Amino acid sequence: MPKRLSTALQEPPVMWVIVFINCALFGLVWSKDPTISAQTLREYGAQFNPSIWAGEPYRLLLAGFLHGSLTHLVMNNLSLYFLGKLLEQLLGSRSFFILYILSLLAGSAASLFFMPPMAVSVGASGAIMGLAGALFALLLLDRRGRFLTARPFGRYLFFVMVLFYLVIGKIFPVINTSAHVGGFLMGCIFGIFFWSRIPGEKVPRWVGSALLLSSVVGLSVATLYGMNPKNTHAWHLYQGLEGYQKGNNQDAVRHLKLAIQQQSSKQALRYLGQLYFYTKQFRKSAEIYAQLLKKSPSDFGNWYYRIVSLHKSKQPKLAEQAYQKASAYLKKQAKSRSWLRSSRHHEQEMLWRWAHLLAAHQKEKQALLYYQQLLEQFSNNVSLHNEKAWLLLTATNPRYRNSALALRHARIATDRTENPPAGFLDTLATALFLNGRTKDAIHQAKRALRAPGAKEIMPHLRQQLQRFKAGLKKKASHPTTHKP
């Protein structure tokens, strides 16, 4: 081994061991599933709170050494290298190891409380933010530069970067901000504790010890409480989602209502609204979507379901009012085009939203014209084919229903998609059923139950399958007779 490389590996040994573990586990997961799906990560120990509640606390530690992609692994290991090399040399290997593990566990514990119950979380970012937190505290305390020599610009740049990583979850919801914040706070506390050990500094030794001890005790208590969350918002939300996906509608409604009583989260409201909608309780679904729109007034998915629910529940005046409000939001968005999007992309998005809105408000002729206009420009867009097919199947005005044409569009959507989502297969199954091909419809409906995205619309998919099976029985009991 070259002398320089040998020296580099010996200087911060703990940091290099962690890098090796991260890479080894990534290789192990990748060898089983090159796509590194959420399900595979769960099997290898990712943080999935319901599994932790069921008695698998090791996930709180192991998840910090797993990664969801090569980019994720490289970025975290690079951050670990630059921060870890500096801090392990400054703190010593034993203190560095304690800092890393405490920060990792603090991030995982925070995720027990603030991460959505069905989310899967992996990565070393909580521990790395702990390293950043320790360095942050040391830079603030070491004003004289006795141990850390850094130019003012470098200090400010580091502080800005830390702030960015603490709020990045607001920009990219897929990032687990709770782990970042938990790890960072633990790192700051450890940094103060370490500084209190330096003779002659202003932070008394007992203050650092008391601060670290109280944080460790608090972390332990919070972790134990988070592992037994019965009757909390997260627990009721999880039970509600389980009922939603398994067809236990009464349990789902009860738990989702209890979750909303404790915390009126958009996720709980959305699933309750969907459940009411799919079980044809349209007045209730309209009320839930009204609450969602107060939280997200520009969400056109919520406008769509509210307007449809109002029409289905025979409230045309309220439906017209909702349509006018949604139209106003859409016109406003059309005028304020983002600089990140091309004019062509923006035009497509606006037309698409208008088509949705018009379809919801039973203006099917105009909606179909918009879909046709979009398909003339973007003929390879499979989602457009699927949505036009669904409108041709479900139009309230019989003049605009065309199951044969819908079947053509539905086939284009599924045939041109490598792994068709549940919504595409559901459209195809419905088209087949309305074209008299009931057995084929049942086959596609069963495929939809196993397809990506099935959990989101599971109540609807179950109802569809029951409908098709009932149609097959009816056909069997009334066979077509042929005259000689």
mmCIF file of C-alpha atoms in Angstrom, residues 14 92-104 186 190 193 212 216:
data_model
loop_
_atom_site.group_PDB
_atom_site.id
_atom_site.type_symbol
_atom_site.label_atom_id
_atom_site.label_comp_id
_atom_site.label_asym_id
_atom_site.label_seq_id
_atom_site.Cartn_x
_atom_site.Cartn_y
_atom_site.Cartn_z
ATOM 1 C CA VAL A 14 -13.491 5.380 12.550
ATOM 2 C CA GLY A 92 -10.230 11.824 18.896
ATOM 3 C CA SER A 93 -11.587 8.553 17.537
ATOM 4 C CA ARG A 94 -13.543 7.547 20.652
ATOM 5 C CA SER A 95 -15.338 10.896 21.018
ATOM 6 C CA PHE A 96 -15.948 11.018 17.280
ATOM 7 C CA PHE A 97 -17.556 7.564 17.358
ATOM 8 C CA ILE A 98 -19.804 8.547 20.292
ATOM 9 C CA LEU A 99 -20.792 11.776 18.508
ATOM 10 C CA TYR A 100 -21.635 9.914 15.296
ATOM 11 C CA ILE A 101 -23.774 7.219 16.955
ATOM 12 C CA LEU A 102 -25.611 9.661 19.247
ATOM 13 C CA SER A 103 -26.399 11.956 16.307
ATOM 14 C CA LEU A 104 -27.602 9.034 14.186
ATOM 15 C CA MET A 186 -27.417 16.401 19.321
ATOM 16 C CA PHE A 190 -21.878 17.263 22.048
ATOM 17 C CA PHE A 193 -19.766 19.191 26.016
ATOM 18 C CA LEU A 212 -24.972 15.902 27.487
ATOM 19 C CA VAL A 216 -28.980 11.318 26.398
#
